[in-house]
mmCIF file of C-alpha atoms in Angstrom:
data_model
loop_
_atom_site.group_PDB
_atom_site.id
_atom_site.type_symbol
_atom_site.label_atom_id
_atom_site.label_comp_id
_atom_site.label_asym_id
_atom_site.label_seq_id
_atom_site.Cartn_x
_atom_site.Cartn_y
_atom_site.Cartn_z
ATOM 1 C CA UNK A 1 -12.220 -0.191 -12.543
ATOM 2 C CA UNK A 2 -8.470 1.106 -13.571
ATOM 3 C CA UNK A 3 -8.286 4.719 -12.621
ATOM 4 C CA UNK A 4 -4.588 4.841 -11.786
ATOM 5 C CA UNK A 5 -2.329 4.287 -14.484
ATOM 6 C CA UNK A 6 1.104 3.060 -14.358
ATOM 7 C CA UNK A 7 3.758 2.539 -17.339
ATOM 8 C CA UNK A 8 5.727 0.440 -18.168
ATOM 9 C CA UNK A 9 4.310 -2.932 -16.492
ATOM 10 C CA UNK A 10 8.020 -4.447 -16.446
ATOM 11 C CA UNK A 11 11.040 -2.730 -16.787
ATOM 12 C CA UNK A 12 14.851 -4.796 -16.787
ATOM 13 C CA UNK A 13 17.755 -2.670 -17.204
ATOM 14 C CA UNK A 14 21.160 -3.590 -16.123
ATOM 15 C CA UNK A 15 23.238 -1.907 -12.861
ATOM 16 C CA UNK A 16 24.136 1.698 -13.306
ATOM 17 C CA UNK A 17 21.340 2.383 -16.200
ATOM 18 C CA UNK A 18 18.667 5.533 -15.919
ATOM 19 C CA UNK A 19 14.968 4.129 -15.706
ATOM 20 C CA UNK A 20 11.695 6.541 -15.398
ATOM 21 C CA UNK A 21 7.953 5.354 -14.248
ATOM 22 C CA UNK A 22 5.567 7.181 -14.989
ATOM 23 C CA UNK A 23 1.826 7.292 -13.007
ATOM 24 C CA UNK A 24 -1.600 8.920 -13.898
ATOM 25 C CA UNK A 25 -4.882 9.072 -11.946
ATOM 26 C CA UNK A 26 -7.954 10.205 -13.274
ATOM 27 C CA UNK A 27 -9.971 10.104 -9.745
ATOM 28 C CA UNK A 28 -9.326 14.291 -9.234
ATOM 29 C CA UNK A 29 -7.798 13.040 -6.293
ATOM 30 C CA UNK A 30 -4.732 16.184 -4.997
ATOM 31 C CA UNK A 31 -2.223 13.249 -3.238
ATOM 32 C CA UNK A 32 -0.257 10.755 -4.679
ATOM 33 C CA UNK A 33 2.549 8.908 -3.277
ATOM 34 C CA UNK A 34 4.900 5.996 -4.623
ATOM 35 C CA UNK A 35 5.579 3.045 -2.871
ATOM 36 C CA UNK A 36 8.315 0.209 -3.066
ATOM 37 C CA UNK A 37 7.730 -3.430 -2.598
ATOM 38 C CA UNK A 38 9.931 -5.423 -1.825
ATOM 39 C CA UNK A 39 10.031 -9.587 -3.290
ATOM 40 C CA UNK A 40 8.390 -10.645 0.420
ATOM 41 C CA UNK A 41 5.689 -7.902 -0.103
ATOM 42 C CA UNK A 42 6.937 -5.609 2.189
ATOM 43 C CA UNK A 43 5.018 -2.261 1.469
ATOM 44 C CA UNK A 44 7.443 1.015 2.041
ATOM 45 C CA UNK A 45 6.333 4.135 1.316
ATOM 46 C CA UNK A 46 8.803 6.603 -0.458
ATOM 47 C CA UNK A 47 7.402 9.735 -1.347
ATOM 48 C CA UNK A 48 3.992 11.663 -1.220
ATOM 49 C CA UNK A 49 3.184 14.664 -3.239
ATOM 50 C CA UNK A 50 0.105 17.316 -2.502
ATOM 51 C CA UNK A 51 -1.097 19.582 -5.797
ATOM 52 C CA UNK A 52 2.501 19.394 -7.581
ATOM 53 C CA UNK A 53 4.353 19.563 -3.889
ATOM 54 C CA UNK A 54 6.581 17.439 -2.685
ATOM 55 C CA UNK A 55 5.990 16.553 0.915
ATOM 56 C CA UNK A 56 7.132 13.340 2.219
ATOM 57 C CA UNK A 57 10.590 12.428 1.222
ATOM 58 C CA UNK A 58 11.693 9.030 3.138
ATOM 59 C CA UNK A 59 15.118 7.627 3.894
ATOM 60 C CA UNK A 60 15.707 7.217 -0.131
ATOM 61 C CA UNK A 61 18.729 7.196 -2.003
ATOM 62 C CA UNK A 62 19.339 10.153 -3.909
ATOM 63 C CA UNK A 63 19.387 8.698 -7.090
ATOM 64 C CA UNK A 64 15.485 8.430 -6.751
ATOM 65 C CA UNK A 65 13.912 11.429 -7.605
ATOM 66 C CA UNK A 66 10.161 12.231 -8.115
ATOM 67 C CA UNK A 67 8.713 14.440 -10.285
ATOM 68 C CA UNK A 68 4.754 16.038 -11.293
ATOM 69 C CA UNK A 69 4.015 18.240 -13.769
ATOM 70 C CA UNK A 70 0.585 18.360 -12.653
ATOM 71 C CA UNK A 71 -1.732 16.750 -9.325
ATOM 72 C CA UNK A 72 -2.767 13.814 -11.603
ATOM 73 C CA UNK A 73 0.586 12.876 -12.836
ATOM 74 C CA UNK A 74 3.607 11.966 -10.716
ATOM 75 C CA UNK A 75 6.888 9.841 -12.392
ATOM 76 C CA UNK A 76 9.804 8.141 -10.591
ATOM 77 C CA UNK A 77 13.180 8.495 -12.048
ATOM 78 C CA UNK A 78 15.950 6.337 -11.026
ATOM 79 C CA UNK A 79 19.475 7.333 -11.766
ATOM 80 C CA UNK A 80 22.193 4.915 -11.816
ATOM 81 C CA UNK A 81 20.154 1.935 -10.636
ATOM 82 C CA UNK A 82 21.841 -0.609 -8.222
ATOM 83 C CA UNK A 83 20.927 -4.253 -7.611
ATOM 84 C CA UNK A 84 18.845 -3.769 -4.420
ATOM 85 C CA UNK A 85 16.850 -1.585 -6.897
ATOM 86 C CA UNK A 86 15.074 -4.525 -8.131
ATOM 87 C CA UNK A 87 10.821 -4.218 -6.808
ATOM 88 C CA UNK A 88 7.628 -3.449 -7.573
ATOM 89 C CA UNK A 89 7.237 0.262 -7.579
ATOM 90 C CA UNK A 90 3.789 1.161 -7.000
ATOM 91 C CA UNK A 91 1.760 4.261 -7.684
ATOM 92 C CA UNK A 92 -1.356 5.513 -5.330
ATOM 93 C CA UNK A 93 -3.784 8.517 -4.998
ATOM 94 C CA UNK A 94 -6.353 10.029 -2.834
ATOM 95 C CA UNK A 95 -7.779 13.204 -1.686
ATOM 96 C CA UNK A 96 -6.514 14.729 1.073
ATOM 97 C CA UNK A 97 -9.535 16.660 2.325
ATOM 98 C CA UNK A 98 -12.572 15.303 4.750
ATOM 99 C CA UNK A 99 -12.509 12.042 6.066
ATOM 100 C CA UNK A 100 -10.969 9.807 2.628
ATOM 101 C CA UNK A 101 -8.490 8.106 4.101
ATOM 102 C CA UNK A 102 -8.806 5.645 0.586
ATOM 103 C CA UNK A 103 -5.697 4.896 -1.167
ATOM 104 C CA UNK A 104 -5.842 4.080 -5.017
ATOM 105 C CA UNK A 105 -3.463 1.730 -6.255
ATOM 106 C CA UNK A 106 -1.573 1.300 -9.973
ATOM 107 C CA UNK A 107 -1.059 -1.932 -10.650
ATOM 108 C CA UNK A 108 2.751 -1.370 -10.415
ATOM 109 C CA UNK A 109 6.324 -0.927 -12.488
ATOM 110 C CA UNK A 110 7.971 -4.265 -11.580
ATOM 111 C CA UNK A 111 11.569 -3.157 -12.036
ATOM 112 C CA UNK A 112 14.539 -6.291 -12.627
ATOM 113 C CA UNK A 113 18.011 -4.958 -12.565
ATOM 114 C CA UNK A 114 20.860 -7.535 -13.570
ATOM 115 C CA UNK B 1 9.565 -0.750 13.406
ATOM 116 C CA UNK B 2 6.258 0.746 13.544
ATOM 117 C CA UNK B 3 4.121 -2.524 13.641
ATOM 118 C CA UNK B 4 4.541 -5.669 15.712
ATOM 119 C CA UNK B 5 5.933 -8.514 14.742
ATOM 120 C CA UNK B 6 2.992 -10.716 14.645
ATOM 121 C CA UNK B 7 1.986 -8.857 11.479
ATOM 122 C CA UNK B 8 3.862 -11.159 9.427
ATOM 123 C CA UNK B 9 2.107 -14.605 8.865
ATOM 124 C CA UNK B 10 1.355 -17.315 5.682
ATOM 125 C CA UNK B 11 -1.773 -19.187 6.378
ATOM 126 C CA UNK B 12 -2.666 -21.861 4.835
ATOM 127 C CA UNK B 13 -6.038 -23.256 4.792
ATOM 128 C CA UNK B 14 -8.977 -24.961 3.221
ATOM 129 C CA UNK B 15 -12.151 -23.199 1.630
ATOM 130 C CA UNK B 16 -15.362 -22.622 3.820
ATOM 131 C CA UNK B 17 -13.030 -22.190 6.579
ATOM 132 C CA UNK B 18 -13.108 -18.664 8.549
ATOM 133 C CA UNK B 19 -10.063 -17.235 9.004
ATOM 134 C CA UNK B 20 -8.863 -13.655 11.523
ATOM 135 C CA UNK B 21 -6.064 -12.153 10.807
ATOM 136 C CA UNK B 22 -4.629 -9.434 13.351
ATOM 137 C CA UNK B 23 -1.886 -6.886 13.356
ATOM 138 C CA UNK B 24 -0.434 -4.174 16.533
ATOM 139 C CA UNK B 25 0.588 -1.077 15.613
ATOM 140 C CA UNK B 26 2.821 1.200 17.915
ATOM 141 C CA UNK B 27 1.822 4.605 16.942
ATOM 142 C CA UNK B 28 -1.290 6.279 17.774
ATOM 143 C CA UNK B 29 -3.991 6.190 15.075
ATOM 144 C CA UNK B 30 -8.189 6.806 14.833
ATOM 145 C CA UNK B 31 -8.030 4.673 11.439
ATOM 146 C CA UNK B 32 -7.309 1.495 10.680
ATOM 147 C CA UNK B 33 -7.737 0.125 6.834
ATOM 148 C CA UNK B 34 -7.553 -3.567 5.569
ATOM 149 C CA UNK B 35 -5.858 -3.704 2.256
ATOM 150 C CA UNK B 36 -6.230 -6.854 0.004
ATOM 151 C CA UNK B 37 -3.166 -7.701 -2.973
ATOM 152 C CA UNK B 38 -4.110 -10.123 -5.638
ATOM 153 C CA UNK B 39 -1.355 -11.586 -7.821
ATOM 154 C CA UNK B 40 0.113 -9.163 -10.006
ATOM 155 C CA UNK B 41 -2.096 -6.207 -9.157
ATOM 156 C CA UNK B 42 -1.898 -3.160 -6.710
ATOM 157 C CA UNK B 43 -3.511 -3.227 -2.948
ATOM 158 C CA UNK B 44 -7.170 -2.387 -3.186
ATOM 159 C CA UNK B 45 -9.040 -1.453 -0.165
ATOM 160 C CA UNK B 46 -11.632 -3.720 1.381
ATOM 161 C CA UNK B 47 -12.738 -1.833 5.162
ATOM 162 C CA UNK B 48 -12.105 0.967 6.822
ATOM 163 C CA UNK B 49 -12.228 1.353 10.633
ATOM 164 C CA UNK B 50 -12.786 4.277 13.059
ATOM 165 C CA UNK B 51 -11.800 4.529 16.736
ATOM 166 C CA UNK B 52 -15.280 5.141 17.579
ATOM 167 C CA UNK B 53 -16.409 2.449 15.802
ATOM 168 C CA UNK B 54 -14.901 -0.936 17.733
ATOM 169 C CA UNK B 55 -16.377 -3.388 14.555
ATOM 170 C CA UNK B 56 -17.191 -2.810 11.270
ATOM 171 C CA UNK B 57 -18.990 -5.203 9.126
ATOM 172 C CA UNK B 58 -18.587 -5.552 4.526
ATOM 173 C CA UNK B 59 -19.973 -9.003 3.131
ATOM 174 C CA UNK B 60 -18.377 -11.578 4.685
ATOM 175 C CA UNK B 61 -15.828 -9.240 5.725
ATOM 176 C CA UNK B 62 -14.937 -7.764 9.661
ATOM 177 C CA UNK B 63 -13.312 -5.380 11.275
ATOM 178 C CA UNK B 64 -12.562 -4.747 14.645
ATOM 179 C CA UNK B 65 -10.325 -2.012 16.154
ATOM 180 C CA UNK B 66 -8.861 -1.408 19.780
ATOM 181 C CA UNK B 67 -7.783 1.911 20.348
ATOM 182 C CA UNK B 68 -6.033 0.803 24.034
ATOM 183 C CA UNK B 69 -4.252 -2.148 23.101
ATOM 184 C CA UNK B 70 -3.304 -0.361 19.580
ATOM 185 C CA UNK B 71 -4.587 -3.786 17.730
ATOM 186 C CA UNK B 72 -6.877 -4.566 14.696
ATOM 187 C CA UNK B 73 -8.237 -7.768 12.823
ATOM 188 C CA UNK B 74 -9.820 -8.762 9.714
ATOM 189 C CA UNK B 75 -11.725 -11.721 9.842
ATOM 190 C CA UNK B 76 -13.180 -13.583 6.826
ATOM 191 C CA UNK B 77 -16.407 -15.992 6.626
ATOM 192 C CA UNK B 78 -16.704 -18.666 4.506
ATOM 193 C CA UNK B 79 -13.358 -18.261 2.669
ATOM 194 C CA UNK B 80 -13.749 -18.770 -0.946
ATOM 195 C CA UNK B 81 -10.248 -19.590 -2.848
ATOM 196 C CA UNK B 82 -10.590 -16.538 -4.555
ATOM 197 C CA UNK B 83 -9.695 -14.841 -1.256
ATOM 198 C CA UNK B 84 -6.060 -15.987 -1.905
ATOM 199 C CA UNK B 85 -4.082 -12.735 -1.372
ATOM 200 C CA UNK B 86 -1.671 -10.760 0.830
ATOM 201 C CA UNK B 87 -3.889 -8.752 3.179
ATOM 202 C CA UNK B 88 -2.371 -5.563 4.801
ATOM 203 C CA UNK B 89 -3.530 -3.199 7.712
ATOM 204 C CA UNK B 90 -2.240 0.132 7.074
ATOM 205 C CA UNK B 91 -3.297 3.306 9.144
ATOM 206 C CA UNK B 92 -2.222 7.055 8.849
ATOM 207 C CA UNK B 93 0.704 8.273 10.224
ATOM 208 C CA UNK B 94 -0.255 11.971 9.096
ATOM 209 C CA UNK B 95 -2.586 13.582 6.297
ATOM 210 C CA UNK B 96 0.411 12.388 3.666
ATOM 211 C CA UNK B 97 2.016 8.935 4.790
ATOM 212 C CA UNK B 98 -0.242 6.279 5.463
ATOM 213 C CA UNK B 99 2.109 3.220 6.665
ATOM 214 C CA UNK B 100 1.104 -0.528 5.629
ATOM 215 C CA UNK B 101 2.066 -3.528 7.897
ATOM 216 C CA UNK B 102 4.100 -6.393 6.926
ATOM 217 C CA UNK B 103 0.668 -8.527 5.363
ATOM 218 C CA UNK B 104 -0.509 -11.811 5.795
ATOM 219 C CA UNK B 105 -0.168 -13.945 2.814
ATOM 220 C CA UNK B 106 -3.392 -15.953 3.026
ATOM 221 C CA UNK B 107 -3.845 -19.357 0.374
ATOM 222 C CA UNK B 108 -7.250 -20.704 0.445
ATOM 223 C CA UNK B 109 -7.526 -24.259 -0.817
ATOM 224 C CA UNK B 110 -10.056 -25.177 -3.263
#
């Protein structure tokens, strides 16, 4: 059962473009975190955010920027895409509190950029 | 690199078969997770494993964790074809990053 939501399924823009993901969960869940993969599968995680709060930012360009309005929302904007850009940008969720350690996963924004 | 090497494999084999897959971490952890990525769709969870623990058992699915040689595996019974997936450990590296390994890209023959 789908309870995080990720649009668009495919996005293909060319180099230098602006591109935004968005993500929804509707688990109540206070963490959510985005996630690149890479075309051998390669999971690397990118940013997490608690209640609205930014607080994992990894080595990431700074044309990537996250954003949430709210702890069940969290978007992905990309400014100026480059080539190595190209992935599958996955979404995830869970609570922070007790011992869930469960990630929920979208089922990704697979981003082309020619 | 935060995971060993060996964590990157393609297996290849035929249904029925059982198959273990096994991944080293460098970094201490208490919890080990087994992830499993279908085609076209996010990771989804299949175990969870605690230091205190040692094995964990789902279905045809387990687990087994050793805190002192910082090493997991996953093994599966009786593979089925629609096992065919990329499975991933992943543990916590603090309440907010939770690090995946490089998967095993399993293909179960029919």
């Amino acid at each position: 059962e789908t309870a995080v939501f990720q649009t668009p399924n495919y996005h293909v823009t060319q180099v230098g473009n602006e591109v935004s993901f968005n993500c929804k969960q509707t688990l109540g869940h206070d963490t959510m975190y985005w996630y690149k993969q890479d075309s051998k599968k390669l999971l690397k995680i990118m940013f997490s955010y608690n209640n609205k709060q930014l607080i994992v930012n990894e080595t990431v360009p700074r044309r990537f920027s996250p954003q949430s309005s709210d702890k069940a929302h969290l978007n992905l904007r990309i400014k100026s895409v480059e080539p190595e850009d190209s992935a599958v940008y996955l979404c995830a969720s869970r609570v922070h509190w007790g011992s869930q350690n469960t990630l929920y996963f979208g089922a990704g924004t697979r981003l082309s950029v020619l | 690199s935060q995971w060993g090497e060996e964590n990157l494999q393609a297996l290849s084999i035929q249904e029925g078969e059982d198959v273990t897959m096994n991944c080293s971490y460098k970094t201490y952890t208490t919890v080990v997770q087994w992830y499993r990525q279908k085609s076209g769709k996010g990771p989804a969870q299949l175990i969870l494993i605690r230091s205190n623990e040692r094995e964990k058992r789902s279905g045809r699915l387990r687990a087994t964790l050793d805190t002192s040689s910082q090493s997991s595996s996953l093994s599966i019974t009786g593979t089925l074809a629609t096992d065919t997936a990329v499975y991933f450990c992943a543990y916590d590296t603090n309440a907010y990053k939770v690090i995946f390994g490089k998967g095993t890209h399993l293909h179960v023959l029919p």
